[in-house]
PDB file of C-alpha atoms in Angstrom:
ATOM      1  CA  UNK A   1       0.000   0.000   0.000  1.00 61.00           C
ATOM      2  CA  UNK A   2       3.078   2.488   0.804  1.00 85.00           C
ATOM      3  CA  UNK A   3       4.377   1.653  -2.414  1.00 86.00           C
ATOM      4  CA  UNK A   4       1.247   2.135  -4.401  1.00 87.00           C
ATOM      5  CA  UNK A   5       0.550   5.853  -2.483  1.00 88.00           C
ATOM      6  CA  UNK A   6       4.300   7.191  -3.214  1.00 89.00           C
ATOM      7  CA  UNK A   7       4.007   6.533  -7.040  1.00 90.00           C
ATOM      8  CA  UNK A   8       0.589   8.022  -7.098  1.00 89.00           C
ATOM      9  CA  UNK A   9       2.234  11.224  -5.210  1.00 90.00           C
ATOM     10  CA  UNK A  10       5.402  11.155  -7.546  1.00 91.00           C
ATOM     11  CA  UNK A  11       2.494  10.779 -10.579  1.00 92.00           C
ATOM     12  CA  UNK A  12       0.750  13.468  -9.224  1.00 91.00           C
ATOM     13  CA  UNK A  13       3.382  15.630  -8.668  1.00 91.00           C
ATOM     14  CA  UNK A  14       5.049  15.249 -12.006  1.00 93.00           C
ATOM     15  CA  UNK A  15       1.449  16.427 -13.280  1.00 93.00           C
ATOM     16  CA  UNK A  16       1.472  19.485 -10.900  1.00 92.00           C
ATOM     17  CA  UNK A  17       4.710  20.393 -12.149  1.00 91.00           C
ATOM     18  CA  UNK A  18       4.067  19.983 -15.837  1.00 90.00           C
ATOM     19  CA  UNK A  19       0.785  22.106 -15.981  1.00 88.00           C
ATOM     20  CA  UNK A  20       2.310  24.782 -14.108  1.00 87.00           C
ATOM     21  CA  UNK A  21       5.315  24.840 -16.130  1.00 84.00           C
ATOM     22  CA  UNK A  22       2.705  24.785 -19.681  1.00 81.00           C
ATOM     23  CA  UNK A  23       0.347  27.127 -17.591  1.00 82.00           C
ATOM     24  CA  UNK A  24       3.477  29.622 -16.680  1.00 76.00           C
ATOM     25  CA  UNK A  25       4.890  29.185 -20.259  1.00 75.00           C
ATOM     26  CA  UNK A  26       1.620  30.792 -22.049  1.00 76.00           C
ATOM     27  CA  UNK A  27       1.053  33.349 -19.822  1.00 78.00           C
ATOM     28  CA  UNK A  28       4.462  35.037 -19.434  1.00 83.00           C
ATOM     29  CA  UNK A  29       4.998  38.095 -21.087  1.00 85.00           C
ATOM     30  CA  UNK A  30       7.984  38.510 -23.566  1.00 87.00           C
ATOM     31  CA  UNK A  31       9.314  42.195 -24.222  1.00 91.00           C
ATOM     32  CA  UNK A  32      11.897  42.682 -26.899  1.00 91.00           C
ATOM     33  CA  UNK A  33      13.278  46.099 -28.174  1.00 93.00           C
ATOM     34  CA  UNK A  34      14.585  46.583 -31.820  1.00 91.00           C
ATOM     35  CA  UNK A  35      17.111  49.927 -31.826  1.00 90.00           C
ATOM     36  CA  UNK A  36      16.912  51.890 -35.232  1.00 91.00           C
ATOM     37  CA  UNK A  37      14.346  49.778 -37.258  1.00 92.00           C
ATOM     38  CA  UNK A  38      13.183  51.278 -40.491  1.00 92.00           C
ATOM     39  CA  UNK A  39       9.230  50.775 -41.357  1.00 94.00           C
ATOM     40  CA  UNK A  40       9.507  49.116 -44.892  1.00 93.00           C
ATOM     41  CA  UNK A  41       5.965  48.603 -44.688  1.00 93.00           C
ATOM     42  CA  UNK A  42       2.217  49.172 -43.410  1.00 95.00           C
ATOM     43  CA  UNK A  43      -0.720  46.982 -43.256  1.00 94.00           C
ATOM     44  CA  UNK A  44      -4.666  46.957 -41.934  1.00 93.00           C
ATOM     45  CA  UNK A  45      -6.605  44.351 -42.684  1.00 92.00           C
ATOM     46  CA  UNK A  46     -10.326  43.811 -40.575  1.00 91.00           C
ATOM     47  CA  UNK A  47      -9.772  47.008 -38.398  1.00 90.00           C
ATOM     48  CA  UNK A  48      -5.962  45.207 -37.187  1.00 93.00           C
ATOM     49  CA  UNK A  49      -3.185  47.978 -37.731  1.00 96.00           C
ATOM     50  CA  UNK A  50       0.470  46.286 -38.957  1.00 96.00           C
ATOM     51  CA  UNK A  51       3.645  47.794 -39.336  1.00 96.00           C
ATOM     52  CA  UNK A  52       6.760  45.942 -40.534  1.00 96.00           C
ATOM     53  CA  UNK A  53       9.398  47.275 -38.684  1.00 95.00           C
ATOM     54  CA  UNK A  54      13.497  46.070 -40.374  1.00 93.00           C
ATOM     55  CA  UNK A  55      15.959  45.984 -37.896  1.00 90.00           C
ATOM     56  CA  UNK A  56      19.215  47.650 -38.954  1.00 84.00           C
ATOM     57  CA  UNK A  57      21.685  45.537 -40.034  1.00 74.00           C
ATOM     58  CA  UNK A  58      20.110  42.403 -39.527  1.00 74.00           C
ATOM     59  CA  UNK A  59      17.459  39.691 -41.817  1.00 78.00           C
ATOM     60  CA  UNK A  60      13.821  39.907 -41.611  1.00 87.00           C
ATOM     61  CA  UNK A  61      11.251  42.967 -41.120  1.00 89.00           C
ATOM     62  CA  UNK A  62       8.960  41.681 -37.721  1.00 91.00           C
ATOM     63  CA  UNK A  63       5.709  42.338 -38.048  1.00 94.00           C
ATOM     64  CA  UNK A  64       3.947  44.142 -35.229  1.00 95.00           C
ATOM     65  CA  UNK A  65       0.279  45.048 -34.215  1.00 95.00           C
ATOM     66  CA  UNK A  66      -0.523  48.612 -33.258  1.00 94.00           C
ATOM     67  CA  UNK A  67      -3.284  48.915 -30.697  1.00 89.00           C
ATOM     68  CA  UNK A  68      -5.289  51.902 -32.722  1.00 88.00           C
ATOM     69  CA  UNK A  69      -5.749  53.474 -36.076  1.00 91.00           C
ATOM     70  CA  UNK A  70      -4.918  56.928 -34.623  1.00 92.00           C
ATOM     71  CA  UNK A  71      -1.325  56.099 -33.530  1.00 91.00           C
ATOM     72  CA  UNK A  72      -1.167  53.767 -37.113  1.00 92.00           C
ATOM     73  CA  UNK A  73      -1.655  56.982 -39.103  1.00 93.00           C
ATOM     74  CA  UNK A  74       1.240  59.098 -37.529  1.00 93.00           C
ATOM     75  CA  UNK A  75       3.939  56.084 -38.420  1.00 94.00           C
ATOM     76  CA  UNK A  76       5.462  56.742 -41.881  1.00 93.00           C
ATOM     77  CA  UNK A  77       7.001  54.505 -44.160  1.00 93.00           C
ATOM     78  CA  UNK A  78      10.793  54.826 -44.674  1.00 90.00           C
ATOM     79  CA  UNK A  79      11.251  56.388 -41.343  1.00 92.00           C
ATOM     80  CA  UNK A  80      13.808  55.076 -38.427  1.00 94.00           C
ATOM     81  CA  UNK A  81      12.101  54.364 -34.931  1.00 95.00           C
ATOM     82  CA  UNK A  82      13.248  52.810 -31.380  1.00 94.00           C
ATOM     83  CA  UNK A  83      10.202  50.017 -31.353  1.00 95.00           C
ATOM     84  CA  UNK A  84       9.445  48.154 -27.592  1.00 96.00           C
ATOM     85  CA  UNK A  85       6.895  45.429 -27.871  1.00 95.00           C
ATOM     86  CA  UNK A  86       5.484  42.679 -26.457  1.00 94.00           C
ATOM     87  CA  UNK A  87       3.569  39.298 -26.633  1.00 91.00           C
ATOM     88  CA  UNK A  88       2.548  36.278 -24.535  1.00 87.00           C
ATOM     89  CA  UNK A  89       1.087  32.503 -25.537  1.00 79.00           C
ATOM     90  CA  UNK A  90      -0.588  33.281 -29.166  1.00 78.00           C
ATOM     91  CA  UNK A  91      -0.865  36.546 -29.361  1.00 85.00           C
ATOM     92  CA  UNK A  92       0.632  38.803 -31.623  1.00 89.00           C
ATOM     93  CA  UNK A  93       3.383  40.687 -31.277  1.00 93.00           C
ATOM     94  CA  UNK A  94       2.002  44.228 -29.875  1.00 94.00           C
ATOM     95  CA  UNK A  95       3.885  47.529 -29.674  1.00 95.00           C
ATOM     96  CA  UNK A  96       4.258  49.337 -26.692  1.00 93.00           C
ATOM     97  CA  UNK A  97       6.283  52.318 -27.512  1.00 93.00           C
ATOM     98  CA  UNK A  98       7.752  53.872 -30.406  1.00 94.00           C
ATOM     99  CA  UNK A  99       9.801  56.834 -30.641  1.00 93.00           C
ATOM    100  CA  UNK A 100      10.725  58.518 -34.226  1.00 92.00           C
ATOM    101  CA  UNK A 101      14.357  58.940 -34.648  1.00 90.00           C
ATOM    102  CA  UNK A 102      16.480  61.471 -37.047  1.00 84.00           C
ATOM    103  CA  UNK A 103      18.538  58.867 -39.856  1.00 74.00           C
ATOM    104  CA  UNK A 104      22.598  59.619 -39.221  1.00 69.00           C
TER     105      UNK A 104
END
């Protein structure tokens, strides 16, 4: 009976720790920052606001969701801008801030 009770703890256990580790996985919030990235491109489709932001001197533009058409209209394509954003489980990539910058 001892036997039978510890692997049914060390079962349960394992569970516990999975789910939390799943559960903690999808819910944490990632924040990454991309220093003097040029909009090459922007997109709205179905009332979502996209801009595709090219980091300088490095591959692929990121796409990123703006939270409203107002702050969607003042970004200009070809500019340089200091981009934070964030996402967590699914979700899109959102931007947080974004602050214009002069090109050197």
């Amino acid at each position: 009976m001892n036997r039978k009770r510890l692997l049914n703890i060390a079962i349960g256990s394992i569970i516990v720790l999975i789910s939390i580790f799943a559960i903690g996985r999808y819910t944490y919030v990632h924040e990454e920052h991309i220093e003097r990235g040029e909009v090459i491109k922007k997109e709205s489709i179905d009332h979502h606001y996209y801009v595709f932001v090219q980091p300088e001197g490095e591959g692929e533009a990121k796409e990123l969701e703006m939270e409203d058409e107002l702050s969607w209209n003042l970004v200009r394509e070809g500019d340089v801008y200091n981009v934070v954003y964030s996402w967590y489980g699914g979700k899109e990539p959102t931007i947080e801030e974004m602050e214009r910058i002069e090109r050197e």
